[in-house]
């Protein structure tokens, strides 16, 4: 009832919707890996200590706590931990300062979020076409 009072459109997801979201999340994660790597190397001119294959292995290790995101409060803490690990990884792999790493994370995050949000909305991925409105009456 509280969700409906705020006008949040949250239909129940079917098993097929969950599979579609899972596949889209996997593709989005791979896209984010590529965006992060190229923003760090091309845009911010990072001197990588490892090649793309080594970066992929390290990235997948860093984002592995993401499996905990299915658990409500633990998932939030896992997301924060992943962000800290990605930040630390970028600092060490590309020999960036704190501020340069912050720039890489912000630019890559905005680019990835925009791309995946637009693609998810256009393709009609469940959960990307939700709307929000508040009725004070």
PDB file of C-alpha atoms in Angstrom:
ATOM      1  CA  UNK A   1       0.000   0.000   0.000  1.00  0.00           C
ATOM      2  CA  UNK A   2       2.858   2.394   0.814  1.00  0.00           C
ATOM      3  CA  UNK A   3       4.436   1.778  -2.588  1.00  0.00           C
ATOM      4  CA  UNK A   4       1.108   2.416  -4.332  1.00  0.00           C
ATOM      5  CA  UNK A   5       0.593   5.666  -2.340  1.00  0.00           C
ATOM      6  CA  UNK A   6       3.784   7.070  -3.853  1.00  0.00           C
ATOM      7  CA  UNK A   7       2.709   6.000  -7.329  1.00  0.00           C
ATOM      8  CA  UNK A   8       5.622   3.656  -7.924  1.00  0.00           C
ATOM      9  CA  UNK A   9       4.793   1.236 -10.701  1.00  0.00           C
ATOM     10  CA  UNK A  10       6.215  -2.086  -9.481  1.00  0.00           C
ATOM     11  CA  UNK A  11       4.550  -5.008 -11.238  1.00  0.00           C
ATOM     12  CA  UNK A  12       5.474  -8.514 -10.188  1.00  0.00           C
ATOM     13  CA  UNK A  13       8.164  -9.987 -12.393  1.00  0.00           C
ATOM     14  CA  UNK A  14       7.672 -13.297 -14.135  1.00  0.00           C
ATOM     15  CA  UNK A  15      10.484 -15.868 -14.230  1.00  0.00           C
ATOM     16  CA  UNK A  16      11.185 -14.906 -17.855  1.00  0.00           C
ATOM     17  CA  UNK A  17      11.484 -11.242 -16.811  1.00  0.00           C
ATOM     18  CA  UNK A  18      14.073 -12.273 -14.242  1.00  0.00           C
ATOM     19  CA  UNK A  19      16.040 -14.207 -16.859  1.00  0.00           C
ATOM     20  CA  UNK A  20      15.946 -11.182 -19.180  1.00  0.00           C
ATOM     21  CA  UNK A  21      17.174  -8.937 -16.355  1.00  0.00           C
ATOM     22  CA  UNK A  22      19.959 -11.384 -15.542  1.00  0.00           C
ATOM     23  CA  UNK A  23      21.176 -11.550 -19.139  1.00  0.00           C
ATOM     24  CA  UNK A  24      20.964  -7.765 -19.446  1.00  0.00           C
ATOM     25  CA  UNK A  25      22.936  -7.393 -16.189  1.00  0.00           C
ATOM     26  CA  UNK A  26      25.644  -9.719 -17.515  1.00  0.00           C
ATOM     27  CA  UNK A  27      25.912  -7.793 -20.782  1.00  0.00           C
ATOM     28  CA  UNK A  28      25.861  -4.493 -18.855  1.00  0.00           C
ATOM     29  CA  UNK A  29      28.686  -5.688 -16.619  1.00  0.00           C
ATOM     30  CA  UNK A  30      30.800  -6.593 -19.637  1.00  0.00           C
ATOM     31  CA  UNK A  31      30.031  -3.234 -21.233  1.00  0.00           C
ATOM     32  CA  UNK A  32      30.977  -1.454 -17.999  1.00  0.00           C
ATOM     33  CA  UNK A  33      34.293  -3.321 -17.967  1.00  0.00           C
ATOM     34  CA  UNK A  34      35.111  -2.090 -21.465  1.00  0.00           C
ATOM     35  CA  UNK A  35      33.971   1.479 -20.717  1.00  0.00           C
ATOM     36  CA  UNK A  36      36.021   1.590 -17.503  1.00  0.00           C
ATOM     37  CA  UNK A  37      39.125   0.273 -19.246  1.00  0.00           C
ATOM     38  CA  UNK A  38      38.932   2.658 -22.178  1.00  0.00           C
ATOM     39  CA  UNK A  39      38.071   5.714 -20.070  1.00  0.00           C
ATOM     40  CA  UNK A  40      41.087   4.954 -17.877  1.00  0.00           C
ATOM     41  CA  UNK A  41      43.511   4.273 -20.734  1.00  0.00           C
ATOM     42  CA  UNK A  42      42.332   6.572 -23.518  1.00  0.00           C
ATOM     43  CA  UNK A  43      40.606   9.519 -21.841  1.00  0.00           C
ATOM     44  CA  UNK A  44      42.703   9.737 -18.662  1.00  0.00           C
ATOM     45  CA  UNK A  45      45.918   8.334 -20.233  1.00  0.00           C
ATOM     46  CA  UNK A  46      46.511   5.724 -17.538  1.00  0.00           C
ATOM     47  CA  UNK A  47      49.682   3.675 -17.751  1.00  0.00           C
ATOM     48  CA  UNK A  48      48.316   0.192 -17.140  1.00  0.00           C
ATOM     49  CA  UNK A  49      50.509  -2.356 -15.407  1.00  0.00           C
ATOM     50  CA  UNK A  50      48.511  -5.239 -16.929  1.00  0.00           C
ATOM     51  CA  UNK A  51      46.898  -5.939 -20.302  1.00  0.00           C
ATOM     52  CA  UNK A  52      43.166  -6.109 -21.026  1.00  0.00           C
ATOM     53  CA  UNK A  53      42.997  -9.841 -20.194  1.00  0.00           C
ATOM     54  CA  UNK A  54      44.623  -9.277 -16.809  1.00  0.00           C
ATOM     55  CA  UNK A  55      42.331  -6.291 -16.196  1.00  0.00           C
ATOM     56  CA  UNK A  56      39.304  -8.475 -16.966  1.00  0.00           C
ATOM     57  CA  UNK A  57      40.387 -11.126 -14.458  1.00  0.00           C
ATOM     58  CA  UNK A  58      40.969  -8.495 -11.782  1.00  0.00           C
ATOM     59  CA  UNK A  59      37.677  -6.727 -12.550  1.00  0.00           C
ATOM     60  CA  UNK A  60      35.657  -9.938 -12.275  1.00  0.00           C
ATOM     61  CA  UNK A  61      37.363 -10.743  -8.981  1.00  0.00           C
ATOM     62  CA  UNK A  62      36.544  -7.261  -7.675  1.00  0.00           C
ATOM     63  CA  UNK A  63      32.854  -7.411  -8.657  1.00  0.00           C
ATOM     64  CA  UNK A  64      32.351 -10.964  -7.360  1.00  0.00           C
ATOM     65  CA  UNK A  65      30.694  -9.760  -4.104  1.00  0.00           C
ATOM     66  CA  UNK A  66      27.843  -8.676  -6.392  1.00  0.00           C
ATOM     67  CA  UNK A  67      26.232 -12.086  -5.869  1.00  0.00           C
ATOM     68  CA  UNK A  68      25.287 -10.814  -2.403  1.00  0.00           C
ATOM     69  CA  UNK A  69      23.097  -8.062  -3.875  1.00  0.00           C
ATOM     70  CA  UNK A  70      20.100 -10.389  -3.806  1.00  0.00           C
ATOM     71  CA  UNK A  71      20.044 -10.043  -0.001  1.00  0.00           C
ATOM     72  CA  UNK A  72      18.441  -6.679   0.914  1.00  0.00           C
ATOM     73  CA  UNK A  73      20.789  -4.999   3.443  1.00  0.00           C
ATOM     74  CA  UNK A  74      23.822  -7.154   2.731  1.00  0.00           C
ATOM     75  CA  UNK A  75      23.470  -6.280  -0.967  1.00  0.00           C
ATOM     76  CA  UNK A  76      23.735  -2.571  -0.213  1.00  0.00           C
ATOM     77  CA  UNK A  77      26.910  -3.152   1.781  1.00  0.00           C
ATOM     78  CA  UNK A  78      28.279  -5.367  -1.002  1.00  0.00           C
ATOM     79  CA  UNK A  79      27.640  -2.592  -3.549  1.00  0.00           C
ATOM     80  CA  UNK A  80      29.584  -0.105  -1.425  1.00  0.00           C
ATOM     81  CA  UNK A  81      32.393  -2.632  -1.005  1.00  0.00           C
ATOM     82  CA  UNK A  82      32.540  -3.206  -4.776  1.00  0.00           C
ATOM     83  CA  UNK A  83      32.821   0.538  -5.348  1.00  0.00           C
ATOM     84  CA  UNK A  84      35.704   0.741  -2.865  1.00  0.00           C
ATOM     85  CA  UNK A  85      37.439  -2.221  -4.509  1.00  0.00           C
ATOM     86  CA  UNK A  86      37.036  -0.791  -8.017  1.00  0.00           C
ATOM     87  CA  UNK A  87      38.398   2.542  -6.822  1.00  0.00           C
ATOM     88  CA  UNK A  88      41.404   0.862  -5.196  1.00  0.00           C
ATOM     89  CA  UNK A  89      41.986  -1.352  -8.228  1.00  0.00           C
ATOM     90  CA  UNK A  90      42.045   1.637 -10.581  1.00  0.00           C
ATOM     91  CA  UNK A  91      44.486   3.502  -8.360  1.00  0.00           C
ATOM     92  CA  UNK A  92      46.937   0.601  -8.319  1.00  0.00           C
ATOM     93  CA  UNK A  93      46.545  -0.759 -11.846  1.00  0.00           C
ATOM     94  CA  UNK A  94      46.760   2.601 -13.628  1.00  0.00           C
ATOM     95  CA  UNK A  95      48.909   4.432 -11.054  1.00  0.00           C
ATOM     96  CA  UNK A  96      46.312   7.203 -10.677  1.00  0.00           C
ATOM     97  CA  UNK A  97      46.012   9.774  -7.912  1.00  0.00           C
ATOM     98  CA  UNK A  98      42.840   9.913  -5.821  1.00  0.00           C
ATOM     99  CA  UNK A  99      41.299  12.719  -7.886  1.00  0.00           C
ATOM    100  CA  UNK A 100      42.126  11.162 -11.235  1.00  0.00           C
ATOM    101  CA  UNK A 101      40.601   7.880 -10.071  1.00  0.00           C
ATOM    102  CA  UNK A 102      37.492   9.734  -8.924  1.00  0.00           C
ATOM    103  CA  UNK A 103      37.240  11.301 -12.384  1.00  0.00           C
ATOM    104  CA  UNK A 104      37.548   7.916 -14.086  1.00  0.00           C
ATOM    105  CA  UNK A 105      34.865   6.394 -11.859  1.00  0.00           C
ATOM    106  CA  UNK A 106      32.473   9.308 -12.392  1.00  0.00           C
ATOM    107  CA  UNK A 107      32.936   9.540 -16.181  1.00  0.00           C
ATOM    108  CA  UNK A 108      32.739   5.771 -16.701  1.00  0.00           C
ATOM    109  CA  UNK A 109      29.767   5.453 -14.335  1.00  0.00           C
ATOM    110  CA  UNK A 110      27.818   8.230 -16.040  1.00  0.00           C
ATOM    111  CA  UNK A 111      28.607   6.909 -19.522  1.00  0.00           C
ATOM    112  CA  UNK A 112      27.695   3.347 -18.576  1.00  0.00           C
ATOM    113  CA  UNK A 113      24.547   4.402 -16.752  1.00  0.00           C
ATOM    114  CA  UNK A 114      23.335   6.517 -19.650  1.00  0.00           C
ATOM    115  CA  UNK A 115      24.037   3.842 -22.239  1.00  0.00           C
ATOM    116  CA  UNK A 116      22.488   1.013 -20.237  1.00  0.00           C
ATOM    117  CA  UNK A 117      19.514   3.109 -19.113  1.00  0.00           C
ATOM    118  CA  UNK A 118      18.683   4.160 -22.659  1.00  0.00           C
ATOM    119  CA  UNK A 119      19.193   0.670 -24.097  1.00  0.00           C
ATOM    120  CA  UNK A 120      17.156  -0.879 -21.270  1.00  0.00           C
ATOM    121  CA  UNK A 121      14.300   1.554 -21.833  1.00  0.00           C
ATOM    122  CA  UNK A 122      14.318   1.169 -25.616  1.00  0.00           C
ATOM    123  CA  UNK A 123      14.410  -2.629 -25.430  1.00  0.00           C
ATOM    124  CA  UNK A 124      11.722  -2.640 -22.739  1.00  0.00           C
ATOM    125  CA  UNK A 125      13.812  -4.549 -20.204  1.00  0.00           C
ATOM    126  CA  UNK A 126      11.620  -5.164 -17.128  1.00  0.00           C
ATOM    127  CA  UNK A 127      12.423  -2.627 -14.432  1.00  0.00           C
ATOM    128  CA  UNK A 128      13.803   0.034 -16.779  1.00  0.00           C
ATOM    129  CA  UNK A 129      10.432   1.454 -17.758  1.00  0.00           C
ATOM    130  CA  UNK A 130       9.168   2.129 -14.213  1.00  0.00           C
ATOM    131  CA  UNK A 131       7.662   5.512 -13.470  1.00  0.00           C
ATOM    132  CA  UNK A 132       7.444   7.556 -10.277  1.00  0.00           C
ATOM    133  CA  UNK A 133       4.870  10.093  -9.237  1.00  0.00           C
ATOM    134  CA  UNK A 134       3.582  11.374  -5.920  1.00  0.00           C
ATOM    135  CA  UNK A 135      -0.053  12.142  -5.261  1.00  0.00           C
ATOM    136  CA  UNK A 136      -0.385  14.282  -2.109  1.00  0.00           C
ATOM    137  CA  UNK A 137      -4.170  13.890  -1.904  1.00  0.00           C
TER     138      UNK A 137
END
